[in-house]
Coordinates of C-alpha atoms in Angstrom, one line a residue:
M17 CA 40.8 -30.6 56.4
T18 CA 42.3 -34.2 55.1
A19 CA 45.4 -35.0 53.8
V20 CA 45.2 -35.5 50.2
S21 CA 47.5 -38.4 49.7
D22 CA 47.8 -41.2 46.8
P23 CA 48.0 -44.4 47.9
A24 CA 50.6 -45.1 45.3
T25 CA 52.8 -41.8 46.8
A26 CA 53.1 -44.4 50.3
S27 CA 56.2 -46.2 50.3
P28 CA 56.9 -48.2 53.4
T29 CA 60.5 -48.4 54.0
G30 CA 62.4 -51.3 53.8
G31 CA 65.4 -53.4 52.0
K32 CA 68.7 -53.8 52.9
F33 CA 70.1 -51.0 51.9
K34 CA 67.8 -48.8 53.5
A35 CA 68.5 -50.9 56.9
F36 CA 72.1 -50.8 56.5
T37 CA 72.1 -47.0 56.3
E38 CA 70.2 -46.6 59.1
R39 CA 72.3 -48.9 61.3
T40 CA 75.6 -46.8 59.7
L41 CA 74.1 -43.5 61.0
T42 CA 73.0 -45.0 64.4
R43 CA 76.6 -45.9 64.8
L44 CA 78.1 -42.8 63.5
L45 CA 75.8 -40.1 65.4
H46 CA 76.0 -42.7 68.5
L47 CA 71.9 -43.1 68.5
P48 CA 69.7 -45.1 70.4
P49 CA 68.8 -47.9 68.2
P50 CA 65.5 -47.2 65.6
T51 CA 62.3 -48.4 67.5
T52 CA 60.0 -49.0 64.5
E53 CA 59.6 -49.2 60.6
Y54 CA 58.0 -46.3 59.2
T55 CA 55.9 -45.7 55.9
V56 CA 56.4 -42.2 53.6
H57 CA 53.1 -40.6 52.4
R58 CA 55.1 -38.3 49.9
R59 CA 53.5 -35.0 47.9
V60 CA 50.7 -34.7 50.4
Q61 CA 48.6 -31.5 49.7
V62 CA 48.1 -28.9 52.4
P63 CA 46.0 -26.0 51.7
M64 CA 46.8 -22.2 52.7
R65 CA 44.1 -19.6 53.5
D66 CA 44.8 -18.1 50.2
G67 CA 43.9 -21.4 48.3
V68 CA 48.1 -21.9 47.7
E69 CA 48.6 -25.5 48.2
L70 CA 52.0 -26.8 49.8
L71 CA 53.9 -30.3 49.8
A72 CA 54.9 -32.1 52.4
D73 CA 55.9 -35.6 53.1
H74 CA 54.4 -37.5 55.9
Y75 CA 56.7 -40.2 57.7
E76 CA 54.2 -42.4 59.5
P77 CA 55.9 -44.8 62.0
T78 CA 54.6 -48.1 62.2
T79 CA 53.7 -48.1 65.7
A80 CA 50.3 -48.1 67.9
T81 CA 52.1 -46.1 70.6
P82 CA 53.9 -43.1 68.5
A83 CA 56.4 -40.8 70.4
G84 CA 54.9 -37.6 69.1
T85 CA 54.6 -35.7 65.8
L86 CA 57.3 -33.0 64.5
L87 CA 56.7 -30.3 62.1
V88 CA 59.7 -29.6 59.8
R89 CA 59.0 -26.6 57.1
C90 CA 62.2 -26.4 54.6
P91 CA 62.9 -24.3 51.5
Y92 CA 65.5 -26.8 50.4
G93 CA 63.6 -29.6 49.2
R94 CA 62.6 -32.7 51.1
G95 CA 65.1 -34.9 49.9
F96 CA 68.8 -36.0 51.5
P97 CA 70.3 -34.5 53.4
F98 CA 67.2 -32.6 55.1
S99 CA 65.0 -35.8 55.1
T100 CA 67.5 -37.8 56.8
M101 CA 68.5 -35.7 59.3
Y102 CA 65.0 -34.2 60.1
A103 CA 62.6 -37.1 59.1
S104 CA 63.8 -40.6 58.8
L105 CA 65.8 -40.6 61.9
Y106 CA 63.0 -39.7 64.0
A107 CA 60.1 -41.6 62.3
A108 CA 62.4 -44.6 63.1
R109 CA 62.2 -44.0 66.6
G110 CA 58.4 -43.6 66.4
Y111 CA 57.5 -40.1 65.7
H112 CA 55.1 -38.7 63.0
V113 CA 57.0 -36.3 61.1
V114 CA 55.4 -33.6 58.9
F115 CA 58.2 -32.3 56.3
Q116 CA 56.6 -29.4 54.3
S117 CA 58.6 -27.5 51.4
V118 CA 57.7 -24.1 51.9
R119 CA 55.8 -21.6 49.7
G120 CA 57.3 -21.6 46.0
T121 CA 59.7 -24.3 46.5
F122 CA 59.9 -27.9 45.0
G123 CA 56.1 -28.3 44.2
S124 CA 54.7 -26.2 46.6
A125 CA 52.5 -23.3 44.8
G126 CA 53.1 -19.5 45.1
N127 CA 56.4 -17.6 44.9
F128 CA 58.8 -17.8 47.4
E129 CA 60.0 -14.5 49.4
P130 CA 62.2 -15.1 52.0
M131 CA 60.4 -15.1 55.4
V132 CA 57.6 -12.7 54.2
N133 CA 54.9 -15.9 54.5
E134 CA 56.0 -18.0 57.0
K135 CA 54.1 -16.7 59.9
A136 CA 50.6 -17.0 58.1
D137 CA 51.7 -20.4 56.3
G138 CA 53.0 -21.9 59.6
A139 CA 49.8 -21.4 61.2
D140 CA 47.6 -22.7 58.4
T141 CA 49.8 -26.3 58.3
V142 CA 49.1 -26.3 62.0
E143 CA 45.2 -25.9 61.4
W144 CA 45.7 -28.8 58.9
L145 CA 47.5 -30.5 61.0
R146 CA 45.0 -30.4 64.1
H147 CA 42.4 -32.4 61.8
Q148 CA 44.6 -35.3 61.0
P149 CA 43.3 -38.9 62.2
W150 CA 46.8 -39.8 63.0
F151 CA 48.0 -36.6 64.6
T152 CA 48.9 -37.3 68.4
G153 CA 47.5 -33.8 69.9
S154 CA 50.6 -32.0 70.6
F155 CA 53.8 -31.3 68.2
A156 CA 57.4 -29.9 68.2
T157 CA 59.3 -28.5 65.6
I158 CA 63.0 -28.9 64.2
G159 CA 65.2 -27.8 61.9
L160 CA 68.4 -25.3 61.3
S161 CA 68.9 -22.3 59.3
Y162 CA 66.1 -21.5 57.3
L163 CA 64.0 -24.0 58.9
G164 CA 64.9 -22.2 62.4
F165 CA 63.4 -19.3 61.1
T166 CA 60.0 -21.2 60.2
Q167 CA 60.2 -22.1 63.7
W168 CA 60.2 -19.0 65.1
A169 CA 57.6 -17.6 62.8
L170 CA 55.3 -20.1 64.3
L171 CA 56.4 -19.1 68.1
A172 CA 55.4 -15.1 67.1
D173 CA 51.9 -16.8 67.6
P174 CA 52.4 -20.1 69.4
P175 CA 49.9 -22.6 68.4
P176 CA 48.6 -24.1 71.8
E177 CA 49.7 -27.9 70.7
M178 CA 53.1 -26.7 70.2
K179 CA 55.2 -27.9 73.0
A180 CA 58.7 -27.9 72.4
A181 CA 61.1 -26.6 69.6
V182 CA 65.0 -27.7 68.6
I183 CA 66.5 -24.6 67.1
T184 CA 69.7 -24.9 65.3
V185 CA 71.5 -22.1 63.8
G186 CA 68.2 -20.4 62.9
V187 CA 67.6 -16.5 62.7
H188 CA 64.9 -14.6 63.9
D189 CA 65.6 -11.4 62.5
P190 CA 67.1 -11.4 59.0
S191 CA 68.0 -7.8 58.8
G192 CA 70.5 -8.3 61.7
P193 CA 73.2 -11.0 59.6
R194 CA 72.7 -8.5 57.1
W195 CA 73.0 -5.4 58.5
G196 CA 73.8 -5.8 62.2
T197 CA 77.0 -4.3 61.7
G198 CA 76.0 -1.7 59.7
S199 CA 77.5 -3.2 56.5
F200 CA 76.0 -5.6 54.1
G201 CA 76.7 -9.3 54.7
L202 CA 77.6 -9.3 50.8
N203 CA 79.1 -13.0 50.1
D204 CA 76.6 -14.9 52.5
F205 CA 73.5 -13.5 51.1
L206 CA 74.1 -13.4 47.3
G207 CA 75.7 -16.9 47.4
W208 CA 72.2 -18.1 49.5
S209 CA 70.3 -16.0 46.7
D210 CA 72.2 -17.6 43.9
L211 CA 71.6 -21.1 45.8
V212 CA 67.9 -20.7 46.2
S213 CA 67.0 -19.2 42.7
H214 CA 69.1 -22.4 41.2
Q215 CA 68.7 -25.1 43.6
E216 CA 66.3 -27.0 41.7
D217 CA 68.2 -26.7 38.8
P218 CA 69.6 -30.8 38.4
R219 CA 73.1 -29.4 37.4
L220 CA 73.5 -27.8 40.5
R221 CA 74.4 -31.0 42.0
T222 CA 77.2 -31.6 40.2
V223 CA 80.7 -30.9 41.4
L224 CA 81.6 -28.8 38.3
R225 CA 78.4 -27.1 38.6
Q226 CA 79.4 -26.0 42.2
A227 CA 82.9 -25.1 41.3
R228 CA 81.6 -22.4 38.6
A229 CA 78.7 -21.4 41.0
R230 CA 81.9 -20.4 43.4
R231 CA 83.6 -18.9 40.6
A232 CA 81.0 -16.9 39.5
L233 CA 80.1 -15.7 42.9
A234 CA 83.5 -14.2 43.4
R235 CA 83.2 -12.2 40.1
A236 CA 79.7 -10.8 41.4
T237 CA 81.0 -9.9 44.7
S238 CA 84.1 -8.1 42.9
G239 CA 82.0 -6.1 40.6
L240 CA 80.5 -2.7 40.8
P241 CA 77.9 -1.4 41.4
A242 CA 76.8 -4.0 44.1
G243 CA 73.4 -4.5 42.5
E244 CA 74.1 -4.5 39.1
A245 CA 76.9 -7.3 39.9
G246 CA 74.7 -9.1 41.6
R247 CA 71.4 -9.3 39.3
A248 CA 74.0 -10.4 36.5
L249 CA 74.7 -13.3 38.5
L250 CA 71.4 -14.1 39.7
G251 CA 69.7 -13.5 36.1
A252 CA 66.8 -11.5 35.4
G253 CA 64.4 -13.6 37.1
G254 CA 66.4 -14.8 39.9
A255 CA 65.9 -13.7 43.5
A256 CA 63.8 -11.0 43.2
W257 CA 64.6 -10.0 46.7
W258 CA 68.3 -9.3 45.8
E259 CA 67.9 -5.3 45.3
D260 CA 65.4 -4.8 48.0
W261 CA 67.4 -6.4 50.6
L262 CA 70.5 -4.6 49.7
D263 CA 68.6 -1.2 49.6
H264 CA 67.5 -1.2 53.7
P265 CA 70.3 -0.8 55.6
E266 CA 68.2 0.1 58.7
A267 CA 66.9 -2.5 60.9
T268 CA 64.0 -0.4 62.1
D269 CA 63.1 -0.3 58.5
P270 CA 59.2 -1.4 57.9
F271 CA 60.6 -3.3 55.2
W272 CA 61.8 -5.8 57.8
A273 CA 58.9 -5.6 60.3
Q274 CA 57.3 -8.4 57.9
R275 CA 60.4 -10.3 58.0
N276 CA 61.4 -10.6 61.4
A277 CA 60.2 -12.6 64.3
W278 CA 60.9 -10.8 67.3
D279 CA 57.6 -11.4 68.7
A280 CA 58.5 -15.1 69.3
L281 CA 61.2 -13.8 71.6
K282 CA 58.3 -12.0 73.7
R283 CA 55.7 -14.8 73.5
A284 CA 57.6 -18.4 73.4
D285 CA 56.9 -20.3 76.5
I286 CA 57.7 -23.5 76.0
P287 CA 61.0 -25.4 76.0
V288 CA 63.5 -24.4 73.5
L289 CA 66.9 -25.9 73.0
L290 CA 69.3 -23.7 71.0
I291 CA 72.3 -25.1 69.0
G292 CA 74.9 -23.1 67.6
G293 CA 78.3 -22.6 66.6
W294 CA 81.2 -20.0 67.6
Q295 CA 81.6 -19.9 63.5
D296 CA 78.2 -19.6 62.9
V297 CA 77.2 -16.9 60.9
F298 CA 74.1 -16.6 63.4
L299 CA 75.8 -17.2 66.3
D300 CA 74.6 -13.9 67.7
Q301 CA 71.5 -14.5 67.0
T302 CA 71.5 -17.8 68.9
L303 CA 72.9 -15.7 71.7
T304 CA 69.9 -13.0 71.7
Q305 CA 67.6 -15.7 71.6
Y306 CA 69.1 -17.7 74.5
D307 CA 69.2 -14.2 76.6
A308 CA 65.9 -13.1 75.8
L309 CA 63.9 -16.3 76.7
K310 CA 66.2 -16.7 79.9
R311 CA 65.3 -13.4 81.2
R312 CA 61.3 -14.4 80.5
G313 CA 62.1 -17.7 82.8
V314 CA 61.4 -19.9 79.5
D315 CA 62.6 -23.0 79.8
V316 CA 65.8 -22.7 77.5
A317 CA 68.9 -24.9 76.6
M318 CA 71.9 -23.8 74.7
T319 CA 74.7 -25.8 73.0
V320 CA 77.4 -23.9 71.2
G321 CA 80.3 -26.1 69.3
S322 CA 83.4 -25.0 67.3
W323 CA 81.4 -25.1 64.1
T324 CA 80.4 -22.9 61.1
H325 CA 76.8 -22.8 59.9
T326 CA 77.5 -25.7 57.2
Q327 CA 79.6 -27.8 59.6
I328 CA 76.8 -28.4 62.0
M329 CA 75.5 -31.0 59.2
Y330 CA 78.5 -33.1 59.5
K331 CA 80.8 -32.3 62.4
G332 CA 78.3 -31.3 64.8
A333 CA 75.9 -33.7 63.6
A334 CA 76.4 -36.2 66.0
T335 CA 75.8 -33.7 69.0
A336 CA 73.2 -32.0 67.6
T337 CA 71.0 -35.3 66.3
R338 CA 71.8 -36.9 69.6
E339 CA 70.7 -33.5 72.1
S340 CA 67.7 -32.9 70.0
L341 CA 66.5 -36.5 70.5
D342 CA 67.1 -36.0 74.1
W343 CA 64.7 -32.9 74.2
L344 CA 62.1 -33.9 72.3
D345 CA 61.9 -37.3 74.1
A346 CA 61.9 -35.5 77.2
H347 CA 59.6 -32.2 76.6
L348 CA 57.0 -34.1 74.2
G349 CA 56.5 -37.0 76.9
G350 CA 56.8 -34.5 80.0
R351 CA 59.4 -36.1 81.4
G352 CA 62.1 -33.2 81.7
T353 CA 65.8 -33.4 81.1
T354 CA 68.7 -33.5 83.6
R355 CA 71.1 -31.6 80.8
S356 CA 72.8 -28.6 81.8
P357 CA 71.5 -25.4 80.9
V358 CA 74.5 -24.4 78.9
R359 CA 76.7 -26.9 77.0
V360 CA 79.9 -25.1 75.3
E361 CA 82.9 -26.7 73.4
M362 CA 86.0 -24.6 74.3
N363 CA 88.6 -25.0 71.7
G364 CA 91.7 -26.6 72.7
K365 CA 89.8 -27.8 75.9
G366 CA 86.6 -29.9 75.1
W367 CA 82.9 -29.4 76.2
V368 CA 81.9 -27.9 79.3
D369 CA 79.0 -27.6 81.3
L370 CA 77.3 -24.1 82.5
P371 CA 74.4 -23.1 84.5
E372 CA 74.5 -20.1 82.2
W373 CA 75.7 -17.7 79.4
P374 CA 78.1 -15.9 79.8
P375 CA 79.9 -17.0 82.8
A376 CA 81.6 -14.7 85.3
M377 CA 85.0 -14.4 84.3
P378 CA 88.3 -12.1 85.2
E379 CA 88.9 -9.0 83.2
R380 CA 92.0 -9.1 81.4
L381 CA 93.7 -6.0 79.8
L382 CA 95.8 -5.6 77.0
Y383 CA 97.3 -2.3 75.6
L384 CA 98.0 -1.5 71.7
Q385 CA 101.5 -0.6 71.8
P386 CA 103.9 1.2 69.5
T387 CA 105.9 -0.8 66.8
G388 CA 103.4 -3.7 67.1
R389 CA 103.2 -4.9 70.5
L390 CA 100.5 -5.8 72.6
G391 CA 101.5 -5.5 76.2
D392 CA 99.7 -5.4 79.8
A393 CA 100.9 -1.6 80.6
A394 CA 99.6 1.3 78.9
P395 CA 101.9 3.2 76.9
P396 CA 103.5 6.4 77.5
D397 CA 101.2 9.8 76.7
T398 CA 104.2 10.3 74.1
A399 CA 103.7 6.9 71.9
P400 CA 103.0 8.0 68.5
P401 CA 99.4 6.6 66.5
S402 CA 99.5 3.9 64.1
R403 CA 98.1 4.6 60.8
F404 CA 96.9 2.7 57.4
T405 CA 95.1 3.3 54.5
Y406 CA 91.9 1.4 53.2
N407 CA 91.7 1.4 49.4
P408 CA 88.2 0.2 48.0
V409 CA 90.0 -0.5 44.6
D410 CA 91.9 -3.3 46.5
P411 CA 89.6 -4.2 49.7
T412 CA 91.3 -6.0 52.7
P413 CA 90.0 -9.4 51.8
T414 CA 88.5 -12.0 54.0
I415 CA 89.9 -14.9 55.7
G416 CA 87.8 -17.6 57.5
G417 CA 85.3 -16.2 60.4
R418 CA 81.3 -16.4 60.5
L419 CA 80.7 -17.1 57.0
L420 CA 78.2 -19.7 55.3
A421 CA 81.1 -20.3 52.8
P422 CA 83.0 -23.1 52.8
E423 CA 86.1 -20.8 53.2
G424 CA 84.4 -19.5 56.9
G425 CA 85.7 -20.9 60.0
Y426 CA 88.8 -21.3 61.9
R427 CA 91.8 -20.4 59.4
R428 CA 95.5 -19.8 58.9
D429 CA 95.7 -15.6 59.0
A430 CA 99.1 -14.7 58.5
K431 CA 98.7 -13.2 55.2
L432 CA 96.1 -10.7 56.8
A433 CA 98.4 -9.5 59.1
E434 CA 101.4 -9.0 56.2
R435 CA 98.9 -6.5 54.1
P436 CA 100.1 -2.8 54.4
D437 CA 96.3 -1.8 55.0
V438 CA 96.4 -3.8 58.4
L439 CA 97.5 -3.2 61.6
C440 CA 99.3 -5.9 63.7
F441 CA 99.4 -6.0 67.2
T442 CA 101.1 -9.1 68.9
G443 CA 101.6 -10.0 72.3
D444 CA 104.3 -11.7 74.3
R445 CA 104.3 -15.8 74.6
L446 CA 102.0 -16.7 77.5
P447 CA 103.3 -18.6 80.3
A448 CA 100.3 -20.4 81.3
D449 CA 97.0 -21.3 79.6
L450 CA 94.9 -18.3 79.3
Y451 CA 91.1 -19.0 79.2
V452 CA 88.7 -16.3 77.0
V453 CA 85.0 -17.3 77.5
G454 CA 82.6 -14.7 76.9
T455 CA 82.5 -11.4 74.6
P456 CA 86.0 -9.8 73.9
V457 CA 86.0 -6.0 73.5
I458 CA 88.2 -3.6 71.8
E459 CA 88.2 0.1 72.7
L460 CA 90.1 2.2 70.0
S461 CA 90.9 5.5 70.1
H462 CA 90.1 6.3 66.6
S463 CA 89.8 8.8 63.8
C464 CA 89.5 8.6 59.9
D465 CA 89.9 11.4 57.3
N466 CA 86.8 9.9 55.4
P467 CA 83.3 9.8 57.4
Y468 CA 82.4 6.8 55.2
H469 CA 84.8 4.3 56.5
D470 CA 84.2 0.7 58.1
L471 CA 86.4 -1.1 61.2
F472 CA 87.4 -4.7 61.0
V473 CA 89.0 -6.0 64.3
R474 CA 90.4 -9.6 64.8
V475 CA 91.4 -11.3 67.8
S476 CA 93.9 -14.5 66.4
E477 CA 96.2 -16.6 68.7
V478 CA 99.9 -16.9 67.3
D479 CA 101.1 -20.7 68.5
A480 CA 104.3 -21.7 69.7
K481 CA 105.2 -22.6 66.0
G482 CA 104.2 -19.1 64.8
V483 CA 101.1 -20.1 63.0
S484 CA 98.2 -17.5 63.2
R485 CA 94.7 -18.3 63.6
N486 CA 91.4 -16.4 63.7
V487 CA 89.5 -16.2 67.2
S488 CA 87.1 -13.7 67.0
D489 CA 86.1 -10.8 64.7
G490 CA 84.1 -7.6 65.2
Y491 CA 83.0 -5.1 62.6
V492 CA 81.4 -1.8 62.2
R493 CA 80.3 0.9 59.8
S494 CA 80.5 4.4 60.4
T495 CA 78.4 7.3 58.2
P496 CA 78.6 11.1 59.0
G497 CA 76.7 12.0 61.6
S498 CA 77.4 9.1 63.6
A499 CA 79.6 9.2 66.8
R500 CA 82.4 7.8 65.3
S501 CA 82.6 9.5 62.0
E502 CA 84.6 12.7 62.6
G503 CA 87.8 13.7 64.7
S504 CA 89.3 11.5 67.2
D505 CA 86.6 9.3 69.3
S506 CA 86.4 6.1 71.2
V507 CA 85.2 3.3 69.5
R508 CA 83.8 0.4 71.0
I509 CA 83.2 -2.4 69.1
E510 CA 82.2 -5.8 70.7
L511 CA 83.7 -8.7 69.3
D512 CA 82.3 -12.4 68.5
A513 CA 81.4 -14.4 71.8
T514 CA 84.1 -17.0 72.0
A515 CA 85.2 -20.1 74.3
H516 CA 89.0 -20.4 73.9
R517 CA 91.9 -21.7 75.4
F518 CA 95.0 -19.9 74.5
R519 CA 97.9 -22.3 75.0
A520 CA 100.5 -21.6 77.0
G521 CA 103.5 -20.2 74.8
S522 CA 101.0 -19.0 72.4
R523 CA 100.5 -15.1 71.7
I524 CA 97.5 -13.1 71.5
R525 CA 97.0 -11.1 68.3
V526 CA 95.3 -8.3 67.3
L527 CA 94.4 -7.2 63.9
I528 CA 92.9 -3.6 62.8
A529 CA 91.3 -2.9 59.3
G530 CA 89.1 -1.0 57.1
G531 CA 87.3 -4.1 55.6
S532 CA 86.9 -7.4 55.4
H533 CA 85.7 -7.9 51.7
P534 CA 83.8 -10.2 50.5
R535 CA 82.2 -11.1 53.7
F536 CA 81.1 -7.5 54.2
V537 CA 80.3 -5.4 51.1
R538 CA 83.4 -2.8 50.7
N539 CA 82.4 0.8 51.9
L540 CA 83.1 2.9 48.6
G541 CA 84.1 6.0 50.9
T542 CA 81.2 8.2 49.4
S543 CA 77.5 8.7 49.9
E544 CA 76.5 6.6 47.1
S545 CA 73.9 3.9 47.5
L546 CA 75.2 0.3 47.5
V547 CA 73.2 -0.6 45.0
S548 CA 74.0 1.8 42.2
G549 CA 77.1 3.5 43.6
R550 CA 80.6 3.1 41.2
E551 CA 82.8 6.3 43.0
L552 CA 85.4 4.9 45.2
M553 CA 87.6 7.0 47.6
V554 CA 90.4 6.0 49.9
S555 CA 90.3 6.5 53.9
T556 CA 93.2 7.1 56.0
H557 CA 92.9 5.6 59.5
T558 CA 94.4 6.6 62.7
V559 CA 94.6 4.4 65.9
H560 CA 95.7 6.5 68.7
L561 CA 98.0 4.4 71.0
G562 CA 99.1 7.5 73.7
D563 CA 99.5 10.8 72.1
G564 CA 95.7 11.5 71.5
G565 CA 94.2 8.7 73.6
V566 CA 94.8 4.9 74.4
S567 CA 93.8 1.9 72.8
R568 CA 92.8 -1.5 74.2
L569 CA 91.4 -4.8 74.1
V570 CA 89.3 -6.3 76.9
L571 CA 89.3 -9.7 77.7
P572 CA 86.7 -11.7 79.8
A573 CA 89.7 -14.2 80.5
G574 CA 91.4 -16.3 83.5
L575 CA 93.9 -18.9 84.2
E576 CA 91.1 -21.2 84.7
P577 CA 87.8 -22.7 82.8
P578 CA 84.8 -21.3 84.4
S579 CA 83.0 -23.6 86.7
G580 CA 80.1 -25.6 85.9
H581 CA 78.5 -24.8 89.4

């Protein structure tokens, strides 16, 4: 098989604007200078086994000694910003880059079904790549988010020519972010579905259109039933997968089998660099990927910054691009790398190199106390419980956290603490800096009068001026028959992993609520399906503080940051 490339579509780079852009990016991202010119062969047709043809742009470096070949498979088009981040920057440094639109997007034939066709289409693209006269004999992959899933899809049955991968905020199991807590990630998935359904509409690029889309999304996430409200936003023909994803809450459901790439974590044996963010929606997936590969002895490294999913494209761009280039240069060339296995950005401290994740840390216990205190000592057995009522008519709102939406990330959350449907426990001012590095855990002695309920838990930092900001969240859904659904029981919730310095003079705060909407779909308080449910019932939660049980926060925390040795 050979590339189908009309000579009219081959466009050599050049011009003063192009040169200025490349110099500016090189300076802003602190990159090594470009080494070559390159030509872009556009709309190259790549045949799939079922006769469908996918379109790709081939970035060809003008050099007799190319650095290697990169494969990028993307559903978001072959233009800016992805073409700059994952094609031109690398082509200008000697790499052949095949930048392909996945099935059903931006001129590629077929229908786009999230995650369904990427394993077969990726394998067919590699088969095509093998027969190109310019192919360097081996290749690596790069990309973020869905572009990360296309890499895991390839690694589920690794091609022998694949020698390295750089997977940034990438997902291997879409059921995790959507249903991993037992509750559906409503805002992110509906917003993403709306974006993908309308992304080829030129009006989407206008600021006015984007503002309208955000308002429409807010209305849709507030509507009931959730399936109908989402469909009203998406339109009759948009995102055909919407109701299906909403209606399959069990990760073990065969529905997810063709949509995940768990086999990749068992079979990948090439060097993999993982780049994530403490506030990225896929953080837990990145950490799972690192742990699975490390346990198998795979050459894996991980970098995690203080970024959300979208901030990686600007706030984290310099770090991600430099480390990606270093990884690809090292492993496609067979030279290896001297970077530390783990690099993490500690909020309030800076970057720390570590030999592994999580690092060994002391354990710090903080107990939930009556009158909203958080203390080092367990309260007396007679301490009364605290209660709150969750009403799905007015669900507890989302403020910050691991969202795809612009509203995600580290945010002031004092308004959340002031709500009557939120319990707030705040500690004394810290006499010295406290470093929390790892996965916080909260152990609640908890009961609820409704077996259908959710629990949202947050750890925040209240600074010396009294400003509260989120640090780490946890969420879990309960249903009848589960261990935590009836009576008084111990609920153990793992919060988001973090690397955070609580400054001397600040205070640690714990917030507990019955929801976080629209990040998670509201719990209706009934047995009705989320797709069609309309009936709403309130839930009264009781958190025991002594009488009936003890509740506490377990922090991986010490007075010194973890050592890099």
